[in-house]
Short mmCIF file of C-alpha atoms in Angstrom, two decimals:
data_model
loop_
_atom_site.label_atom_id
_atom_site.label_comp_id
_atom_site.label_asym_id
_atom_site.label_seq_id
_atom_site.Cartn_x
_atom_site.Cartn_y
_atom_site.Cartn_z
CA MET A 1 82.98 32.87 130.23
CA PHE A 2 84.96 29.94 131.44
CA PHE A 3 84.88 28.02 128.24
CA GLU A 4 83.28 28.26 124.93
CA PHE A 5 80.99 25.28 124.89
CA GLU A 6 80.75 24.63 121.23
CA PRO A 7 82.92 25.62 118.32
CA GLU A 8 81.97 29.04 117.05
CA ILE A 9 78.99 28.51 114.82
CA PHE A 10 78.97 30.81 111.91
CA ASN A 11 75.93 31.71 109.98
CA VAL A 12 76.44 29.18 107.26
CA PHE A 13 73.36 30.07 105.30
CA ILE A 14 74.35 33.56 104.24
CA LEU A 15 73.47 33.09 100.64
CA LYS A 16 72.63 35.46 97.88
CA PRO A 17 68.89 35.26 97.19
CA SER A 18 68.17 33.91 93.75
CA GLN A 19 68.53 36.46 90.96
CA GLY A 20 65.48 38.21 89.61
CA HIS A 21 63.72 41.52 89.63
CA PRO A 22 64.96 43.58 92.61
CA ASN A 23 61.44 43.83 94.02
CA SER A 24 60.42 40.28 93.44
CA ILE A 25 60.45 37.73 96.23
CA PRO A 26 62.58 34.84 95.12
CA ALA A 27 60.54 31.71 94.58
CA ALA A 28 62.21 29.83 97.43
CA GLU A 29 61.25 32.44 99.97
CA LYS A 30 57.54 32.05 99.33
CA LYS A 31 57.71 28.47 100.44
CA ILE A 32 56.87 27.83 104.09
CA CYS A 33 57.73 24.69 106.00
CA LYS A 34 54.43 22.99 106.73
CA MET A 35 55.57 21.70 110.11
CA CYS A 36 57.11 24.76 111.77
CA GLY A 37 56.12 27.66 109.50
CA VAL A 38 59.69 28.75 108.80
CA SER A 39 60.56 30.25 105.44
CA PHE A 40 63.83 29.97 103.59
CA ALA A 41 64.45 33.65 104.37
CA ASP A 42 64.12 32.82 108.09
CA ILE A 43 66.72 30.08 107.73
CA THR A 44 69.17 32.29 105.85
CA LYS A 45 68.69 34.96 108.52
CA THR A 46 69.32 32.76 111.55
CA GLY A 47 71.47 30.07 109.98
CA LYS A 48 69.24 27.51 111.65
CA ALA A 49 66.46 25.23 110.54
CA GLY A 50 63.16 25.08 112.47
CA CYS A 51 62.51 21.37 112.27
CA GLY A 52 63.59 18.21 110.48
CA GLU A 53 60.95 18.81 107.82
CA CYS A 54 62.69 22.09 106.79
CA TYR A 55 65.49 20.00 105.29
CA GLU A 56 62.97 18.24 103.03
CA THR A 57 61.03 21.40 102.17
CA PHE A 58 64.14 23.40 101.30
CA LYS A 59 66.36 20.56 100.14
CA ASN A 60 67.29 22.17 96.83
CA GLU A 61 68.00 25.54 98.40
CA LEU A 62 70.08 24.09 101.26
CA THR A 63 72.12 21.51 99.44
CA HIS A 64 74.69 24.01 98.15
CA SER A 65 75.39 25.42 101.63
CA ILE A 66 75.63 21.96 103.15
CA ILE A 67 78.18 20.90 100.57
CA ARG A 68 80.12 24.07 101.37
CA ILE A 69 80.19 23.17 105.08
CA HIS A 70 80.84 19.46 104.91
CA GLY A 71 82.12 18.86 101.37
CA ALA A 72 79.49 16.18 100.99
CA VAL A 73 75.77 15.41 101.17
CA ASN A 74 75.96 11.68 101.50
CA HIS A 75 75.56 10.44 105.04
CA THR A 76 77.59 7.30 105.60
CA GLY A 77 77.24 6.90 109.35
CA LYS A 78 74.71 5.41 111.72
CA ILE A 79 71.11 4.76 110.67
CA PRO A 80 68.09 4.92 113.01
CA LYS A 81 66.43 1.62 113.90
CA ASN A 82 63.33 2.09 111.80
CA ARG A 83 65.32 2.77 108.63
CA ARG A 84 68.26 0.49 109.25
CA VAL A 85 67.35 -2.62 107.23
CA LYS A 86 66.35 -0.74 104.13
CA ILE A 87 69.16 1.81 104.05
CA SER A 88 71.84 -0.74 104.98
CA ALA A 89 70.68 -2.94 102.10
CA LYS A 90 70.72 0.02 99.75
CA ARG A 91 74.25 1.00 100.78
CA LYS A 92 75.40 -2.59 100.34
CA LEU A 93 73.81 -2.79 96.87
CA GLU A 94 75.52 0.42 95.84
CA GLU A 95 78.87 -0.94 96.94
CA LEU A 96 78.32 -4.29 95.21
CA SER A 97 77.16 -2.63 92.05
CA PHE A 98 80.34 -0.55 92.00
CA ARG A 99 82.43 -3.66 92.52
CA MET A 100 80.55 -5.52 89.78
CA GLN A 101 81.20 -2.72 87.25
CA LYS A 102 84.85 -2.79 88.21
CA ALA A 103 85.05 -6.56 87.78
CA VAL A 104 83.44 -6.29 84.36
CA GLY A 105 85.86 -3.54 83.42
CA GLU A 106 88.73 -5.83 84.38
CA GLN A 107 87.09 -8.66 82.40
CA ASN A 108 86.86 -10.66 85.60
CA PHE A 109 83.50 -12.15 84.63
CA GLU A 110 83.48 -14.93 87.19
CA GLU A 111 83.74 -12.43 90.06
CA ALA A 112 81.16 -10.20 88.37
CA ALA A 113 78.73 -13.11 88.20
CA ASN A 114 79.30 -13.90 91.90
CA ILE A 115 78.65 -10.32 92.84
CA ARG A 116 75.48 -10.29 90.69
CA ASP A 117 74.23 -13.37 92.60
CA GLU A 118 74.93 -11.61 95.88
CA ILE A 119 73.01 -8.54 94.67
CA ASN A 120 70.03 -10.67 93.74
CA LYS A 121 70.14 -12.39 97.12
CA ILE A 122 70.08 -9.08 99.01
CA LYS A 123 67.25 -7.77 96.81
CA THR A 124 65.17 -10.84 97.54
CA GLU A 125 65.85 -10.66 101.29
CA ALA A 126 65.26 -6.97 101.77
CA GLY A 127 62.42 -6.60 99.28
CA GLU A 128 62.64 -3.82 96.72
CA VAL A 129 65.03 -1.12 97.96
CA MET B 1 73.99 15.32 148.70
CA ASN B 2 71.80 16.38 145.78
CA THR B 3 72.51 15.20 142.25
CA ALA B 4 74.03 18.51 141.10
CA LYS B 5 76.57 18.34 143.94
CA LYS B 6 77.33 14.70 143.10
CA ILE B 7 77.96 15.69 139.48
CA LEU B 8 80.24 18.53 140.56
CA GLU B 9 82.11 16.19 142.88
CA GLY B 10 82.54 13.78 139.95
CA ALA B 11 82.99 10.03 139.89
CA SER B 12 85.71 8.28 141.85
CA PRO B 13 89.16 9.35 140.68
CA VAL B 14 90.44 7.17 137.87
CA LEU B 15 93.41 8.06 135.73
CA GLY B 16 92.72 7.68 132.03
CA PRO B 17 95.06 6.49 129.26
CA ASP B 18 97.90 8.89 128.33
CA CYS B 19 97.00 11.05 131.34
CA ASP B 20 100.42 12.75 131.24
CA ALA B 21 99.23 14.74 128.23
CA ALA B 22 95.52 13.98 127.79
CA ILE B 23 93.13 15.48 130.35
CA SER B 24 89.82 14.19 129.02
CA SER B 25 87.92 12.91 126.00
CA ARG B 26 84.37 13.94 125.14
CA VAL B 27 81.83 12.76 122.60
CA ARG B 28 78.67 14.70 121.93
CA ILE B 29 75.82 13.41 119.79
CA ALA B 30 72.96 15.64 118.63
CA ARG B 31 69.54 14.09 117.99
CA ASN B 32 66.01 15.32 117.21
CA PHE B 33 62.65 13.69 116.95
CA SER B 34 60.73 13.89 113.71
CA ASP B 35 57.32 14.52 115.26
CA PHE B 36 58.33 17.81 116.86
CA PRO B 37 59.90 21.02 115.62
CA PHE B 38 63.34 21.76 117.13
CA PRO B 39 63.14 23.09 120.73
CA VAL B 40 63.38 26.77 119.78
CA LYS B 41 60.22 26.41 117.64
CA LEU B 42 58.43 24.17 120.11
CA ASN B 43 55.81 25.32 122.61
CA PRO B 44 56.09 24.47 126.35
CA GLU B 45 53.61 21.62 125.94
CA GLY B 46 55.72 20.09 123.14
CA ARG B 47 58.94 20.48 125.11
CA LYS B 48 57.36 18.68 128.04
CA LYS B 49 56.25 15.88 125.74
CA VAL B 50 59.82 15.47 124.46
CA ILE B 51 61.11 15.16 128.05
CA GLU B 52 58.38 12.66 128.89
CA ALA B 53 59.11 10.48 125.85
CA VAL B 54 62.85 10.40 126.52
CA ASN B 55 62.33 9.57 130.19
CA ASN B 56 59.97 6.71 129.34
CA ALA B 57 62.45 5.30 126.87
CA VAL B 58 65.42 5.21 129.23
CA LYS B 59 64.09 5.20 132.79
CA ASN B 60 64.17 1.45 133.41
CA GLN B 61 67.35 0.78 131.50
CA ASN B 62 70.14 2.20 133.60
CA ASN B 63 71.10 4.16 136.66
CA TYR B 64 70.10 7.45 135.09
CA GLU B 65 69.23 10.38 137.30
CA PHE B 66 66.74 12.94 136.00
CA ILE B 67 67.41 16.51 137.03
CA ASP B 68 64.73 19.14 136.62
CA PHE B 69 66.37 22.55 136.32
CA ALA B 70 63.68 24.17 138.41
CA ASP B 71 65.17 22.36 141.41
CA LEU B 72 68.63 23.87 141.08
CA SER B 73 70.00 27.10 142.55
CA PRO B 74 71.69 29.64 140.24
CA PRO B 75 75.20 28.88 141.55
CA GLU B 76 74.59 25.18 141.03
CA ILE B 77 73.49 25.77 137.45
CA ASN B 78 76.51 28.02 136.80
CA ALA B 79 78.82 25.50 138.46
CA LEU B 80 77.48 22.79 136.10
CA MET B 81 78.17 25.13 133.18
CA GLU B 82 81.74 25.72 134.41
CA LYS B 83 82.20 21.97 134.44
CA ARG B 84 80.83 21.94 130.89
CA ILE B 85 78.02 19.52 131.82
CA VAL B 86 75.48 22.04 130.49
CA SER B 87 75.93 24.79 127.91
CA PRO B 88 75.21 28.52 128.21
CA ASP B 89 72.47 28.13 125.58
CA PHE B 90 70.85 25.42 127.65
CA ILE B 91 70.76 27.67 130.71
CA LYS B 92 69.37 30.61 128.78
CA GLY B 93 66.66 28.53 127.09
CA PRO B 94 63.02 28.07 128.21
CA PRO B 95 62.36 26.31 131.53
CA GLU B 96 61.08 23.00 130.15
CA LYS B 97 64.46 21.28 130.08
CA GLU B 98 66.13 18.40 131.81
CA LEU B 99 69.55 16.93 132.47
CA ILE B 100 69.86 13.16 132.50
CA ALA B 101 73.01 11.93 134.22
CA ASP B 102 74.87 8.73 134.83
CA ILE B 103 77.67 10.08 137.01
CA ASN B 104 79.71 6.90 137.31
CA ASP B 105 79.91 6.44 133.54
CA GLY B 106 80.33 10.16 132.80
CA LEU B 107 77.16 10.42 130.69
CA TYR B 108 75.18 13.66 130.62
CA VAL B 109 72.23 14.34 128.33
CA MET B 110 70.72 17.77 127.86
CA VAL B 111 67.07 17.46 126.83
CA ASN B 112 65.73 20.50 124.91
CA GLU B 113 68.94 22.35 124.31
CA GLU B 114 69.45 23.54 120.72
CA ASP B 115 68.51 19.99 119.66
CA HIS B 116 66.06 17.71 121.46
CA LEU B 117 68.95 15.61 122.72
CA ARG B 118 72.56 16.49 123.28
CA ILE B 119 74.10 13.23 124.47
CA GLN B 120 77.52 13.86 126.05
CA SER B 121 79.99 11.36 127.33
CA ILE B 122 83.16 12.37 129.21
CA LYS B 123 86.05 10.08 130.00
CA SER B 124 89.38 10.68 131.70
CA GLY B 125 92.50 10.76 129.53
CA PHE B 126 92.60 9.78 125.85
CA ALA B 127 89.60 7.46 125.55
CA ILE B 128 87.51 8.56 122.58
CA TYR B 129 86.24 5.07 121.66
CA GLU B 130 85.03 4.43 125.21
CA ALA B 131 83.39 7.83 125.28
CA TYR B 132 81.63 7.07 121.99
CA ASP B 133 80.42 3.68 123.19
CA GLU B 134 78.85 5.29 126.24
CA ALA B 135 77.04 7.97 124.21
CA ASN B 136 76.03 5.43 121.61
CA LYS B 137 74.44 3.21 124.28
CA PHE B 138 72.13 6.04 125.30
CA ASP B 139 71.40 6.88 121.66
CA ASN B 140 70.28 3.30 121.05
CA LEU B 141 67.95 3.45 124.08
CA ALA B 142 66.40 6.74 123.02
CA ASP B 143 65.99 5.57 119.42
CA GLY B 144 62.55 4.08 119.18
CA SER B 145 60.91 6.16 121.96
CA LEU B 146 60.03 8.48 119.11
CA ASN B 147 61.34 8.42 115.55
CA TYR B 148 64.53 10.34 115.01
CA ALA B 149 64.55 13.15 112.43
CA TYR B 150 66.68 11.66 109.68
CA ASP B 151 67.31 12.02 106.01
CA GLU B 152 69.05 9.44 103.90
CA ASN B 153 71.40 12.04 102.40
CA PHE B 154 71.75 14.53 105.28
CA GLY B 155 71.84 11.94 108.06
CA TYR B 156 70.55 12.94 111.50
CA LEU B 157 68.83 16.30 111.17
CA THR B 158 69.97 19.04 113.53
CA GLN B 159 69.00 22.65 114.11
CA CYS B 160 72.38 23.86 112.91
CA PRO B 161 73.55 22.34 109.61
CA THR B 162 77.14 22.16 110.89
CA ASN B 163 76.03 19.11 112.89
CA LEU B 164 74.19 17.24 110.12
CA GLY B 165 75.20 13.64 109.36
CA THR B 166 76.43 11.88 112.47
CA GLY B 167 75.61 14.80 114.75
CA MET B 168 78.77 13.79 116.54
CA ARG B 169 81.51 16.01 117.90
CA VAL B 170 84.55 14.29 119.36
CA SER B 171 87.05 16.31 121.37
CA VAL B 172 90.18 15.62 123.33
CA MET B 173 91.61 18.07 125.84
CA LEU B 174 95.39 18.04 125.84
CA HIS B 175 98.02 19.64 128.05
CA LEU B 176 100.83 20.75 125.75
CA PRO B 177 103.34 22.93 127.68
CA ALA B 178 106.44 21.68 125.87
CA ILE B 179 105.00 22.11 122.37
CA THR B 180 103.82 25.58 123.38
CA LEU B 181 107.26 26.44 124.78
CA ASN B 182 108.85 25.38 121.49
CA ALA B 183 106.37 27.58 119.59
CA LYS B 184 105.04 24.65 117.55
CA ILE B 185 101.33 25.10 118.28
CA GLN B 186 101.12 27.40 115.28
CA ASN B 187 102.11 24.50 112.97
CA ILE B 188 99.38 22.27 114.40
CA THR B 189 96.84 25.10 114.13
CA VAL B 190 97.63 25.45 110.44
CA ASP B 191 97.73 21.74 109.59
CA LEU B 192 94.72 20.29 111.38
CA PRO B 193 91.96 22.14 109.42
CA LYS B 194 93.34 20.58 106.23
CA ILE B 195 92.14 17.19 107.48
CA GLY B 196 88.86 18.43 108.95
CA LEU B 197 90.06 18.85 112.54
CA THR B 198 90.43 21.94 114.73
CA ILE B 199 92.64 22.85 117.67
CA ARG B 200 91.53 25.60 120.02
CA GLY B 201 92.93 27.07 123.20
CA PHE B 202 91.17 26.36 126.43
CA TYR B 203 89.84 29.72 127.56
CA GLY B 204 90.05 30.80 131.12
CA GLU B 205 87.84 33.30 132.81
CA GLY B 206 87.27 36.28 130.56
CA THR B 207 89.28 36.11 127.41
CA GLU B 208 92.62 34.94 128.72
CA VAL B 209 94.13 31.78 127.32
CA GLY B 210 96.09 29.73 129.72
CA GLY B 211 97.26 26.50 131.19
CA ASP B 212 98.75 25.32 127.88
CA LEU B 213 95.47 23.48 127.43
CA TYR B 214 94.10 22.78 123.98
CA GLN B 215 91.11 21.00 122.58
CA ILE B 216 91.22 18.99 119.36
CA SER B 217 87.92 18.20 117.68
CA ASN B 218 86.36 17.22 114.36
CA ASN B 219 84.83 19.88 112.11
CA ILE B 220 82.93 17.71 109.72
CA THR B 221 80.03 15.42 110.48
CA LEU B 222 78.50 14.62 107.09
CA GLY B 223 79.98 12.16 104.58
CA ILE B 224 82.05 10.51 107.30
CA SER B 225 80.90 7.73 109.63
CA GLU B 226 81.30 7.68 113.43
CA GLU B 227 84.03 5.06 113.21
CA GLN B 228 85.89 6.96 110.51
CA THR B 229 85.75 10.12 112.61
CA LEU B 230 87.25 8.34 115.62
CA ASP B 231 89.83 6.59 113.44
CA LYS B 232 90.86 9.94 112.00
CA ILE B 233 91.33 11.67 115.34
CA LYS B 234 93.16 8.78 117.03
CA PRO B 235 96.50 8.87 115.09
CA VAL B 236 96.54 12.66 115.05
CA VAL B 237 96.22 12.91 118.83
CA GLU B 238 98.75 10.11 119.29
CA LYS B 239 101.23 11.97 117.15
CA ILE B 240 100.70 15.23 119.04
CA ILE B 241 101.15 13.41 122.37
CA GLU B 242 104.36 11.79 121.10
CA LEU B 243 105.65 15.18 119.95
CA GLU B 244 104.82 16.67 123.35
CA ARG B 245 106.68 13.89 125.15
CA ASN B 246 109.75 14.31 122.92
CA PHE B 247 109.84 18.05 123.60
CA ARG B 248 109.40 17.40 127.34
CA ASN B 249 112.37 15.04 127.31
CA ALA B 250 114.46 17.53 125.38
CA ILE B 251 113.61 20.35 127.80
CA TYR B 252 114.57 18.18 130.77
CA LYS B 253 117.79 17.10 129.11
CA ASN B 254 118.86 20.58 128.06
CA SER B 255 117.56 22.77 130.86
CA LYS B 256 117.08 20.55 133.87
CA ASP B 257 117.93 23.13 136.53
CA LEU B 258 115.98 25.89 134.94
CA ILE B 259 112.78 23.87 134.57
CA THR B 260 113.16 22.31 138.03
CA ASP B 261 113.44 25.81 139.50
CA LYS B 262 110.34 27.00 137.65
CA ILE B 263 108.34 23.98 138.82
CA LYS B 264 109.45 24.30 142.44
CA ARG B 265 108.65 28.01 142.44
CA ALA B 266 105.16 27.22 141.15
CA TYR B 267 104.78 24.67 143.93
CA GLY B 268 105.87 27.20 146.53
CA THR B 269 103.42 29.77 145.20
CA ILE B 270 100.36 27.55 144.96
CA LYS B 271 100.94 26.18 148.48
CA ASN B 272 101.56 29.58 150.11
CA ALA B 273 100.08 32.46 148.11
CA HIS B 274 97.39 34.54 149.80
CA MET B 275 95.73 35.56 146.57
CA ILE B 276 95.60 33.70 143.23
CA SER B 277 93.82 35.03 140.14
CA SER B 278 92.37 32.56 137.65
CA GLY B 279 95.07 33.53 135.13
CA GLU B 280 97.86 32.90 137.60
CA PHE B 281 96.24 29.65 138.64
CA LEU B 282 96.35 28.36 135.03
CA SER B 283 100.07 29.15 134.73
CA LEU B 284 100.82 27.42 138.04
CA TYR B 285 98.62 24.51 137.03
CA SER B 286 100.61 23.99 133.84
CA MET B 287 103.97 24.06 135.58
CA LEU B 288 102.84 21.69 138.33
CA ARG B 289 101.40 19.22 135.86
CA LEU B 290 104.70 19.18 134.03
CA GLY B 291 106.38 18.74 137.42
CA ILE B 292 104.28 15.64 138.11
CA THR B 293 105.38 14.16 134.76
CA TYR B 294 109.06 14.77 135.60
CA GLY B 295 108.60 13.30 139.06
CA ILE B 296 109.64 16.61 140.63
CA ILE B 297 106.20 17.01 142.24
CA GLN B 298 105.25 13.91 144.15
CA ASP B 299 102.58 14.85 146.65
CA ILE B 300 100.02 16.07 144.05
CA ASP B 301 98.59 13.81 141.35
CA TYR B 302 97.07 14.60 137.96
CA LYS B 303 93.53 13.88 139.12
CA ILE B 304 93.57 16.28 142.10
CA LEU B 305 95.31 18.96 140.03
CA ASP B 306 92.84 18.58 137.12
CA SER B 307 89.89 18.77 139.47
CA LEU B 308 91.05 22.27 140.43
CA LEU B 309 90.44 23.49 136.89
CA VAL B 310 86.72 23.52 137.57
CA LYS B 311 86.69 23.93 141.37
CA VAL B 312 88.37 27.34 141.36
CA MET B 313 85.95 28.87 138.85
CA PRO B 314 83.63 31.52 140.37
CA ALA B 315 80.37 29.57 140.70
CA ASN B 316 82.14 26.51 142.04
CA LEU B 317 84.01 28.73 144.51
CA SER B 318 80.73 30.25 145.61
CA LEU B 319 79.25 26.83 146.25
CA ARG B 320 82.23 25.99 148.39
CA PHE B 321 82.09 29.17 150.46
CA GLY B 322 78.42 30.03 150.31
CA GLY B 323 76.94 27.10 152.20
CA GLU B 324 74.21 24.83 150.93
CA ASP B 325 72.45 27.23 148.60
CA GLY B 326 75.59 29.05 147.56
CA GLU B 327 73.77 32.41 147.63
CA LYS B 328 75.77 34.00 150.38
CA GLY B 329 79.01 32.93 148.82
CA TRP B 330 77.79 33.95 145.41
CA LYS B 331 77.43 37.51 146.60
CA ALA B 332 80.73 37.40 148.45
CA VAL B 333 82.61 35.94 145.54
CA LYS B 334 81.01 37.75 142.63
CA GLY B 335 81.88 41.28 143.78
CA LYS B 336 82.54 44.20 141.47
CA LYS B 337 85.81 44.74 139.74
CA SER B 338 86.54 47.95 141.60
CA ASP B 339 85.65 46.79 145.11
CA PRO B 340 87.40 44.30 147.32
CA GLY B 341 84.97 41.62 146.07
CA ASN B 342 87.25 40.70 143.23
CA GLY B 343 90.27 40.50 145.50
CA ASN B 344 88.12 38.50 147.84
CA LYS B 345 87.57 35.98 145.10
CA ASP B 346 91.33 35.58 144.62
CA ILE B 347 91.77 35.09 148.38
CA LEU B 348 89.04 32.43 148.45
CA ARG B 349 90.60 30.73 145.41
CA ALA B 350 94.01 30.55 147.10
CA GLU B 351 92.38 29.27 150.28
CA TYR B 352 90.38 26.58 148.46
CA ILE B 353 93.43 25.41 146.49
CA ARG B 354 95.46 25.06 149.71
CA GLU B 355 92.57 23.14 151.27
CA ILE B 356 92.41 20.68 148.33
CA LEU B 357 96.18 20.24 147.98
CA LYS B 358 96.70 19.80 151.72
#
């Protein structure tokens, strides 16, 4: 092969099935993704999800592995068009809320009040987020 | 000339920024649509629908060319793989797949690879921001044709969880002969993973590593934005390029005659040898590239030399010597290890190199 096209992808989902009776099927493995029919056992075997819906269906089971790969589960990058307004507003509110708490902590009440006004403005503009 | 040949020929030669050490920059963005399972779980009908939806979204927007794989010969497909326009997985996958190309801007999109879309942008030299802008432009066009599979926490959803988040892989290919000569690559290999980056050797044919070529890319795609990823890679690559230049200067200062002799010998070999293996080619390539930087080699430029990297690979050689369909040449070039076929390949490689460097 001339060149390895992608970085070597390891099977990142090699997990220990949840503890229980040796013959019992762990609860997670009984679940099947409604969209593509993949089970959690399938995902652990191949290291790959079957569709976007799998990430919702097996969110709890997958979160640990995803943190292990990326060190995080909070996407901070680009947002698709149809979700942009809402998620951008939410991210902005989280940031402002953090800054407001900090201002209060520093007894900088004037700044805190300004930030609160800004928060209210965004909430009104974007609707409930 | 068909589109595959145009892609293999490449756009008009332009030298990119920092071309003395940076060969090329690539950005790849993975995307999937929420209404369909990922390609591997999708039936032929669904895969066709994905192609149709993408084509409708982008067809009137730019000078994109749409390449159906059924129209390409095996050597053409392999030649595209050697140029890293398509991946081995893409070639192996089911037949309902498409390559969308904008050759002048270096944009290539694989539809129905591991993910529904693999948007790739390739620029000359060290130009990661430009490469990202190009890929991002296509991403914006495709967004809205169908809804992207996306989760607020996991970001863009991809078949392999290593790509979750931005789905973006940025890579820069560097030529680092002086760092290699000073045995400092090991330090970089150890340090980069600590900040979420990787450096890998550029593999030649088989398993050999050669050409003093390395690729630096990001490991992590979740919890970091596109801009942050680019901003993280930029200073690291700049520092490595600076280090390489310092070592190059030191080598020239301390061993001028020795390095000049090595470079001139490489020049003599590549211009006159009757047989050149791919491994030997990579060694000669590295020496000559260094020779261009020092001004010792003046009748070959970076662009021509870099174009050889792909042109002397087996499938590209076969296209050159096998006529229009490449089949005849494919048989002549492929050969078996024990028969003269393999030697034949080295003869053809030497011949083709001489022809290009004439």
